[in-house]
Coordinates of C-alpha atoms and ligand atoms in Angstrom, one line a residue:
X298 CA 19.4 34.5 -5.8
X299 CA 19.8 32.1 -2.9
X300 CA 18.4 28.6 -3.4
X301 CA 18.1 25.8 -0.9
X302 CA 17.0 22.4 -2.0
X303 CA 15.7 20.0 0.6
X304 CA 15.4 16.4 -0.5
X305 CA 14.9 12.9 1.0
X306 CA 18.0 10.6 0.9
X307 CA 16.0 7.3 1.4
X308 CA 12.8 5.8 0.1
X309 CA 10.6 8.7 1.2
X310 CA 9.1 9.4 4.6
X311 CA 12.3 10.9 6.0
X312 CA 10.4 13.7 7.7
X313 CA 10.7 16.3 4.9
X314 CA 7.6 18.3 5.9
X315 CA 9.0 19.3 9.3
X316 CA 12.4 20.1 8.0
X317 CA 11.0 22.2 5.1
X318 CA 8.8 23.9 7.7
X319 CA 11.9 24.7 9.6
X320 CA 13.8 26.0 6.6
X321 CA 10.8 28.0 5.4
X322 CA 11.0 30.6 8.2
X323 CA 13.2 32.9 6.2
X324 CA 12.1 31.7 2.7
X325 CA 10.3 34.1 0.2
X326 CA 9.3 31.2 -2.1
X327 CA 8.7 27.5 -1.4
X328 CA 8.3 25.3 -4.4
X329 CA 7.5 21.6 -5.1
X330 CA 9.0 20.3 -8.4
X331 CA 8.1 16.6 -8.6
X332 CA 5.5 13.9 -7.7
X333 CA 1.9 14.4 -6.6
X334 CA -0.3 13.4 -3.9
X335 CA 1.6 10.2 -3.3
X336 CA 3.8 12.4 -1.0
X337 CA 2.7 12.8 2.6
X338 CA 4.4 15.7 4.3
X339 CA 3.5 16.2 8.0
X340 CA 4.1 19.4 10.0
X341 CA 3.0 19.6 13.7
X342 CA 2.4 23.1 15.1
X343 CA 1.1 22.9 18.7
X344 CA -2.2 21.1 18.7
X345 CA -2.4 21.1 14.9
X346 CA -1.0 18.5 12.5
X347 CA -1.0 19.4 8.9
X348 CA -0.8 16.5 6.5
X349 CA 0.2 17.9 3.2
X350 CA 0.3 15.9 0.0
X351 CA 0.5 18.5 -2.8
X352 CA 0.8 22.0 -1.4
X353 CA 4.3 22.9 -0.4
X354 CA 4.9 22.6 3.4
X355 CA 6.1 26.2 3.4
X356 CA 2.5 27.4 3.1
X357 CA 2.3 27.4 6.9
X358 CA 4.6 30.3 7.0
X359 CA 2.5 33.2 6.1
X360 CA 5.3 35.3 4.3
X361 CA 5.9 32.6 1.7
X362 CA 4.7 32.4 -1.9
X363 CA 4.1 28.8 -2.8
X364 CA 4.7 27.3 -6.3
X365 CA 3.7 23.9 -7.6
X366 CA 6.0 23.3 -10.5
X367 CA 5.5 21.8 -13.9
X368 CA 7.3 18.6 -12.8
X369 CA 4.4 17.8 -10.7
X370 CA 1.3 15.7 -11.4
X371 CA -1.8 17.2 -9.7
X372 CA -5.1 15.6 -8.7
X373 CA -7.4 18.6 -8.6
X374 CA -9.7 16.8 -6.1
X375 CA -6.8 16.2 -3.7
X376 CA -5.6 19.7 -4.2
X377 CA -9.0 21.3 -3.4
X378 CA -9.5 19.1 -0.4
X379 CA -6.1 20.2 1.0
X380 CA -6.7 23.9 0.3
X381 CA -10.1 23.5 2.2
X382 CA -8.4 21.8 5.1
X383 CA -5.6 24.5 5.3
X384 CA -8.2 27.3 5.2
X385 CA -10.2 25.6 7.9
X386 CA -7.1 25.6 10.0
X387 CA -6.6 29.3 9.4
X388 CA -3.8 29.0 6.8
X389 CA -4.1 31.3 3.8
X390 CA -4.0 29.0 0.8
X391 CA -5.7 31.4 -1.6
X392 CA -4.6 32.1 -5.2
X393 CA -2.9 35.3 -3.9
X394 CA 0.1 33.1 -2.7
X395 CA -0.4 29.6 -4.1
X396 CA 0.4 29.1 -7.8
X397 CA 0.0 25.9 -9.8
X398 CA 2.1 25.7 -13.1
X399 CA 0.0 25.7 -16.2
X400 CA 2.4 22.9 -17.5
X401 CA 1.8 20.5 -14.5
X402 CA -0.1 17.5 -15.5
X403 CA -3.5 16.5 -14.1
X404 CA -4.4 13.3 -12.5
X405 CA -7.9 12.1 -13.0
X406 CA -9.9 9.4 -11.3
X407 CA -9.4 7.3 -14.4
X408 CA -5.5 7.5 -13.8
X409 CA -6.2 6.2 -10.3
X410 CA -8.2 3.3 -11.6
X411 CA -5.6 2.4 -14.2
X412 CA -2.9 2.6 -11.5
X413 CA -4.8 0.1 -9.5
X414 CA -5.6 -2.2 -12.4
X415 CA -1.9 -2.3 -13.5
X416 CA -0.8 -3.1 -9.9
X417 CA -3.3 -5.9 -9.8
X418 CA -2.1 -7.3 -13.1
X419 CA 1.6 -7.2 -11.9
X420 CA 0.7 -9.9 -9.3
X421 CA 3.8 -10.9 -7.4
X422 CA 5.9 -8.4 -9.4
X423 CA 3.9 -5.5 -8.1
X424 CA 5.6 -2.2 -7.4
X425 CA 3.5 -1.4 -4.3
X426 CA 2.4 2.0 -5.7
X427 CA 0.3 4.3 -3.6
X428 CA -2.6 3.8 -6.0
X429 CA -2.9 7.6 -6.7
X430 CA -2.5 7.4 -10.4
X431 CA 1.0 8.8 -10.4
X432 CA 2.6 6.4 -12.9
X433 CA -0.3 6.6 -15.5
X434 CA -0.3 10.4 -15.4
X435 CA 3.4 10.6 -16.1
X436 CA 3.0 8.0 -18.9
X437 CA 0.5 10.3 -20.5
X438 CA 2.8 13.2 -20.1
X439 CA 5.7 11.4 -21.8
X440 CA 3.4 10.1 -24.5
X441 CA 2.4 13.7 -25.2
X442 CA -1.3 13.0 -24.7
X443 CA -1.7 14.2 -21.1
X444 CA -4.0 16.8 -19.7
X445 CA -2.3 19.9 -18.3
X446 CA -3.4 22.4 -15.7
X447 CA -3.5 24.9 -18.4
X448 CA -6.2 22.9 -20.2
X449 CA -8.5 23.8 -17.4
X450 CA -8.4 27.4 -18.8
X451 CA -9.8 26.2 -22.1
X452 CA -13.4 26.2 -20.9
X453 CA -14.9 25.1 -24.2
X454 CA -12.3 22.4 -24.9
X455 CA -11.9 20.8 -21.6
X456 CA -14.9 18.5 -21.4
X457 CA -13.9 16.8 -24.7
X458 CA -10.3 16.4 -23.8
X459 CA -11.2 14.8 -20.4
X460 CA -13.9 12.6 -22.1
X461 CA -11.4 11.3 -24.7
X462 CA -8.9 10.5 -21.9
X463 CA -11.4 8.7 -19.7
X464 CA -12.6 6.7 -22.8
X465 CA -9.0 5.6 -23.6
X466 CA -8.5 4.5 -19.9
X467 CA -11.8 2.6 -20.0
X468 CA -10.9 0.7 -23.1
X469 CA -7.4 -0.1 -21.7
X470 CA -9.0 -1.4 -18.4
X471 CA -11.6 -3.5 -20.2
X472 CA -9.4 -4.9 -23.0
X473 CA -6.0 -5.2 -21.6
X474 CA -6.7 -5.7 -17.8
X475 CA -10.1 -7.4 -18.2
X476 CA -11.6 -5.1 -15.7
X477 CA -15.1 -3.6 -15.4
X478 CA -16.2 -0.8 -17.6
X479 CA -16.0 2.6 -16.0
X480 CA -18.7 5.2 -16.1
X481 CA -17.1 7.4 -18.7
X482 CA -19.6 10.1 -18.9
X483 CA -20.2 10.4 -15.1
X484 CA -16.5 10.4 -14.2
X485 CA -15.7 12.9 -16.9
X486 CA -18.4 15.4 -16.0
X487 CA -17.7 15.2 -12.2
X488 CA -13.9 15.7 -12.9
X489 CA -14.5 18.7 -15.2
X490 CA -16.8 20.4 -12.7
X491 CA -14.2 20.0 -9.9
X492 CA -11.2 20.8 -12.0
X493 CA -12.5 24.1 -13.0
X494 CA -12.2 25.3 -9.4
X495 CA -8.6 25.1 -9.9
X496 CA -8.4 27.8 -12.5
X497 CA -7.7 30.8 -10.1
X498 CA -4.5 29.0 -9.0
X499 CA -3.1 28.4 -12.5
X500 CA -0.1 30.5 -13.4
X501 CA 3.3 30.5 -15.0
X502 CA 5.0 29.2 -11.8
X503 CA 8.4 29.0 -13.6
X504 CA 8.2 32.7 -14.6
X505 CA 7.2 33.7 -11.0
X506 CA 10.3 31.7 -9.8
X507 CA 12.7 33.2 -12.4
X508 CA 11.4 36.8 -11.7
X509 CA 11.8 36.5 -8.0
X510 CA 15.3 34.8 -8.2
X511 CA 16.5 37.6 -10.4
X512 CA 15.3 40.1 -7.8
X513 CA 17.4 38.3 -5.1
X514 CA 14.7 36.4 -3.3
X515 CA 15.3 33.2 -1.4
X516 CA 13.7 30.1 -2.9
X517 CA 13.4 26.8 -0.9
X518 CA 12.7 23.8 -3.0
X519 CA 10.9 20.9 -1.4
X520 CA 11.5 17.5 -3.0
X521 CA 9.0 14.7 -2.7
X522 CA 9.7 11.0 -2.1
X523 CA 13.4 10.1 -1.7
X524 CA 16.4 9.7 -4.0
X525 CA 16.2 5.9 -3.9
X526 CA 12.7 6.2 -5.5
X527 CA 14.1 8.3 -8.4
X528 CA 12.9 7.1 -11.8
X529 CA 16.4 6.8 -13.1
X530 CA 18.8 6.7 -10.2
X531 CA 16.6 4.7 -7.8
X532 CA 15.8 1.0 -7.3
X533 CA 14.1 0.6 -10.8
X534 CA 11.4 -0.6 -11.3
X535 CA 10.5 -0.3 -7.6
X536 CA 10.5 3.6 -7.9
X537 CA 8.1 6.4 -8.5
X538 CA 7.8 8.1 -11.9
X539 CA 9.5 11.4 -11.3
X540 CA 12.9 12.8 -10.6
X541 CA 13.2 12.8 -6.8
X542 CA 16.9 14.0 -6.6
X543 CA 17.9 17.7 -6.1
X544 CA 18.7 17.9 -9.8
X545 CA 14.9 17.7 -10.6
X546 CA 14.4 21.2 -9.3
X547 CA 15.6 23.0 -12.5
X548 CA 13.5 21.1 -15.0
X549 CA 10.6 20.6 -12.7
X550 CA 10.2 24.2 -11.9
X551 CA 11.4 25.8 -15.1
X552 CA 14.5 27.7 -13.9
X553 CA 17.9 27.6 -15.5
X554 CA 20.9 25.9 -13.8
X555 CA 22.3 28.2 -11.3
X556 CA 24.3 28.1 -8.0
X557 CA 22.6 26.5 -5.2
X558 CA 23.6 27.5 -1.7
X559 CA 22.6 24.5 0.3
X560 CA 21.3 21.0 -0.6
X561 CA 19.9 19.5 2.6
X562 CA 19.6 15.7 2.5
X563 CA 16.9 14.6 4.9
X564 CA 17.9 11.4 6.5
X565 CA 16.0 9.4 9.0
X566 CA 18.2 7.9 11.8
X567 CA 17.2 4.5 10.5
X568 CA 15.9 3.3 7.1
X569 CA 12.3 2.8 6.1
X570 CA 10.5 1.8 2.8
X571 CA 6.9 1.4 1.8
X572 CA 6.1 -0.7 -1.2
X573 CA 8.2 -3.5 -2.8
X574 CA 11.8 -3.6 -3.9
X575 CA 15.3 -4.3 -2.4
X576 CA 16.3 -3.1 1.0
X577 CA 19.5 -4.6 2.3
X578 CA 19.3 -3.5 5.9
X579 CA 15.6 -4.6 6.4
X580 CA 14.8 -6.0 9.8
X581 CA 12.0 -8.6 10.3
X582 CA 12.4 -9.3 14.1
X583 CA 11.5 -7.6 17.3
X584 CA 13.7 -4.8 16.4
X585 CA 11.5 -4.1 13.4
X586 CA 8.5 -3.8 15.7
X587 CA 10.3 -1.5 18.0
X588 CA 11.5 0.8 15.3
X589 CA 8.1 0.9 13.5
X590 CA 6.0 1.5 16.6
X591 CA 2.5 0.3 17.0
X592 CA 0.7 2.9 15.0
X593 CA -0.6 4.5 18.2
X594 CA 1.6 7.6 17.7
X595 CA 1.3 9.8 14.6
X596 CA 5.1 9.5 14.1
X597 CA 5.0 5.7 14.1
X598 CA 6.0 4.2 10.7
X599 CA 2.7 3.9 9.0
X600 CA 2.2 5.7 5.6
X601 CA 0.8 9.2 5.8
X602 CA -0.8 8.7 2.4
X603 CA -1.9 5.1 2.5
X604 CA -1.7 4.0 6.2
X605 CA 0.5 0.9 5.2
X606 CA 3.0 -0.3 7.7
X607 CA 6.5 0.7 6.6
X608 CA 9.4 -1.8 6.2
X609 CA 12.1 -0.8 8.6
X610 CA 15.8 -1.4 9.0
X611 CA 19.2 0.0 10.2
X612 CA 20.6 3.1 8.5
X613 CA 22.4 2.2 5.3
X614 CA 25.6 4.2 4.9
X615 CA 26.5 2.8 1.6
X616 CA 23.2 4.1 0.1
X617 CA 23.6 7.4 1.8
X618 CA 27.0 8.0 0.2
X619 CA 25.5 7.1 -3.2
X620 CA 22.6 9.6 -2.7
X621 CA 24.9 12.3 -1.5
X622 CA 26.8 12.0 -4.8
X623 CA 23.7 11.7 -7.2
X624 CA 22.0 14.6 -5.4
X625 CA 24.9 16.9 -4.6
X626 CA 24.0 17.0 -0.9
X627 CA 26.0 19.5 1.2
X628 CA 24.5 18.8 4.6
X629 CA 22.3 16.4 6.4
X630 CA 19.1 16.9 8.5
X631 CA 18.8 13.9 10.6
X632 CA 15.3 13.1 11.8
X633 CA 13.8 10.8 14.4
X634 CA 16.9 10.6 16.6
X635 CA 14.7 10.2 19.6
X636 CA 13.3 6.9 18.3
X637 CA 16.8 5.3 18.9
X638 CA 16.8 6.2 22.6
X639 CA 16.8 3.1 24.9
X640 CA 18.4 0.8 22.3
X641 CA 21.6 -0.7 23.7
X642 CA 23.4 -1.2 20.5
X643 CA 22.8 0.7 17.2
X644 CA 24.0 -0.6 13.8
X645 CA 25.0 1.3 10.6
X646 CA 25.7 -0.5 7.5
X647 CA 29.0 0.7 6.2
X648 CA 29.7 -1.8 3.3
X649 CA 28.2 -4.6 1.4
X650 CA 29.4 -8.1 0.5
X651 CA 28.5 -9.8 -2.7
X652 CA 28.5 -13.7 -2.7
X653 CA 30.4 -13.6 0.5
X654 CA 33.2 -11.4 -0.7
X655 CA 33.7 -7.7 0.1
X656 CA 32.2 -5.6 -2.6
X657 CA 33.6 -2.1 -3.4
X658 CA 31.9 -1.7 -6.8
X659 CA 28.3 -0.5 -5.7
X660 CA 25.6 -0.5 -8.4
X661 CA 22.2 0.3 -7.5
X662 CA 20.9 -2.2 -10.0
X663 CA 22.4 -5.0 -8.0
X664 CA 21.1 -3.9 -4.6
X665 CA 19.0 -6.9 -4.1
X666 CA 22.2 -9.1 -4.3
X667 CA 24.1 -7.3 -1.6
X668 CA 24.5 -8.4 2.1
X669 CA 25.1 -5.5 4.6
X670 CA 28.2 -5.3 6.7
X671 CA 27.4 -3.5 10.0
X672 CA 29.4 -1.4 12.4
X673 CA 28.0 -1.5 16.1
X674 CA 27.8 1.7 18.0
X675 CA 26.9 2.1 21.7
X676 CA 23.3 3.3 22.2
X677 CA 22.0 5.7 25.0
X678 CA 19.1 5.4 27.5
X679 CA 18.4 9.0 28.0
X680 CA 15.3 10.8 26.6
X681 CA 16.5 13.2 24.0
X682 CA 13.3 14.9 23.1
X683 CA 14.1 18.1 25.2
X684 CA 17.6 18.5 23.7
X685 CA 17.9 21.8 21.8
X686 CA 21.7 22.0 21.4
X687 CA 24.2 19.3 20.5
X688 CA 25.7 19.5 23.9
X689 CA 22.3 18.6 25.4
X690 CA 22.6 15.1 23.8
X691 CA 24.1 12.2 25.6
X692 CA 27.7 11.5 24.4
X693 CA 26.7 8.2 22.7
X694 CA 24.1 10.1 20.6
X695 CA 26.7 12.8 19.6
X696 CA 29.1 10.0 18.7
X697 CA 26.4 8.3 16.5
X698 CA 25.9 11.6 14.7
X699 CA 29.6 12.2 14.3
X700 CA 30.0 8.7 12.8
X701 CA 27.3 9.5 10.4
X702 CA 29.0 12.6 9.3
X703 CA 32.3 10.6 8.7
X704 CA 30.4 8.0 6.7
X705 CA 28.4 10.6 4.7
X706 CA 31.4 13.1 4.2
X707 CA 29.1 16.1 4.8
X708 CA 28.1 17.7 8.1
X709 CA 24.9 17.2 10.0
X710 CA 23.3 20.7 10.3
X711 CA 19.8 19.9 11.8
X712 CA 18.7 17.1 14.2
X713 CA 15.1 16.5 15.1
X714 CA 14.2 14.9 18.4
X715 CA 10.5 14.9 18.2
X716 CA 7.4 15.7 16.1
X717 CA 6.9 19.3 17.5
X718 CA 8.2 22.2 15.6
X719 CA 10.6 23.3 18.4
X720 CA 12.0 19.7 19.0
X721 CA 15.0 20.4 16.9
X722 CA 18.7 21.1 17.2
X723 CA 20.3 23.4 14.7
X724 CA 23.8 22.1 14.7
X725 CA 25.3 24.1 11.8
Ligands
IMP986 P1 3.8 5.7 -6.9 O1 4.6 6.9 -6.7 O2 2.4 5.7 -6.2 O3 3.7 5.2 -8.3 O4 4.5 4.5 -6.0 C1 5.8 3.9 -6.5 C2 6.7 3.5 -5.3 O5 7.0 4.8 -4.5 C3 6.0 2.7 -4.2 O6 6.9 1.9 -3.7 C4 5.5 3.7 -3.2 O7 5.3 3.1 -1.9 C5 6.6 4.6 -3.2 N1 6.3 6.0 -2.9 C6 5.7 7.0 -3.6 N2 5.5 8.1 -2.8 C7 6.0 7.9 -1.7 C8 6.2 8.9 -0.5 O8 5.9 10.0 -0.5 N3 6.9 8.2 0.6 C9 7.2 6.9 0.5 N4 7.1 6.1 -0.5 C10 6.5 6.6 -1.6

C-alpha cells in the first residue's frame, strides 16, 4: 500500500500542481485532504494550462481515481465550474472517477460574504484571506453546525438546512458587522439548485481509499497551501483554517496511520507569501520586482486564485528545516530554479538573530521578531530551461541545490526549470 504525500513547505504557491502532475503518472489514486478553492494548482500541458482549485491535479492523468477528502471544504459552484472547464478541455471529470467525501463541508455564498465582512472588520489586523469563505466554513464544521456534502443527498431536508444557515449569517453580518442584509431566500434557493448537481459525485471517499490501499494500490496525496499556513504549526493567526502538513492526510481522508513511502516537500527556489503575516526574508527593493516578475507571464508571482501580487524574498533555510520536521519530509522538489538564472549573487537565510544576538531557539510564534542571517552563493548566467539532467545545469546551480540539501538534511529529488510538463529534472 504505497503512499506518497506531496506538500508545500512555504506559504503556498510552491508549484504543487506541476509536481503532483509529475508524480501522478504512476498513481492509482490521487487525493486532496485539506482546504478548498483558496488553493490554485496550475498544470501546463502543451498549449493548455489547467488551473485547479478543488479537483486533485492528478485528474489530468486518465488512469487515476481522484478523491476529495473529508478534510476539505467544498464550494459546489466552484467545483461544478472546474468540472465543466476540465470536461471542455477533454479531461474526464465524471463521477466515474471523481469522488467527493460525504463528510466534506460545503462552502456557501453566505460563507464568502461572512469571510469578506470579517476581513473588513479586522482592519489593519486583517489576515489577507482569499475571501473564499474558507475560515467561516471550518468554523461551522468545528461548531458542529456545518453543511456537509452528504446533506445534499437529503433532498427534502436540504432547503431548510441551507436557509437556516444563510439566515444565521445574515444576522451576524447585520448585527455584528453592521453590514447590509443579504437576500436570504434568493441565495438559499440558488445554492440548493446548484448544490444538487454535486450529488452524483458524493461517496465515501475514505472507504474507497482504504479499500484500494488494502489492495496494494498506489495513493498520491496532494496537500494544499503550505506548511507555514497550517492552522496549528503555521504563523498563526496569519494562516489558513486547515491542516496543511503531511500529517493532515490521515484525518483529512479517513485512513489509518500507516507507513508512507515518500513525503515530497515542494519548495520554491525563493520564498513567496500572499496575505499578511511575518516574512523574515522579504525583499522590498528591485530584487523583489525581479523575482516577482511583471505579471506578463503565467508563472510570475501573482495569485492563481486572487490575482494579488505575491510578497517575495530569499529562500529561508531556517523555516525549511522547521517544516521538514513538522511534516516528516523525506525529499524536496525544488521549483522555479530557472527564475534565479542571471542573478549574480544568491542568498539563502541559514540562521536568525534576535535583538542583535544569534538565536538558536527557533519558535514560529516569534517569527516577526527575527532578523535573517544570509549566506551568499554565486549565481549563474546560463538559461537552465532546457536542462533535463543534473549534469546539464551550470556548476553554480548544482552548488546551490547541493547547499540546499545540506541545509535541509534531505535530498533534492525533483527540480523544475520551467512551466512545461517536461521542463523537469528527476534527480533521485
Ligand atoms: P484563507 O485560506 O482564504 O482563509 O486565507 C488565509 C491565508 O492563507 C491568507 O494569507 C491567504 O493568502 C493564504 N492562502 C490560502 N490559500 C492559499 C494558497 O493556496 N496559496 C497561497 N496562500 C494561500
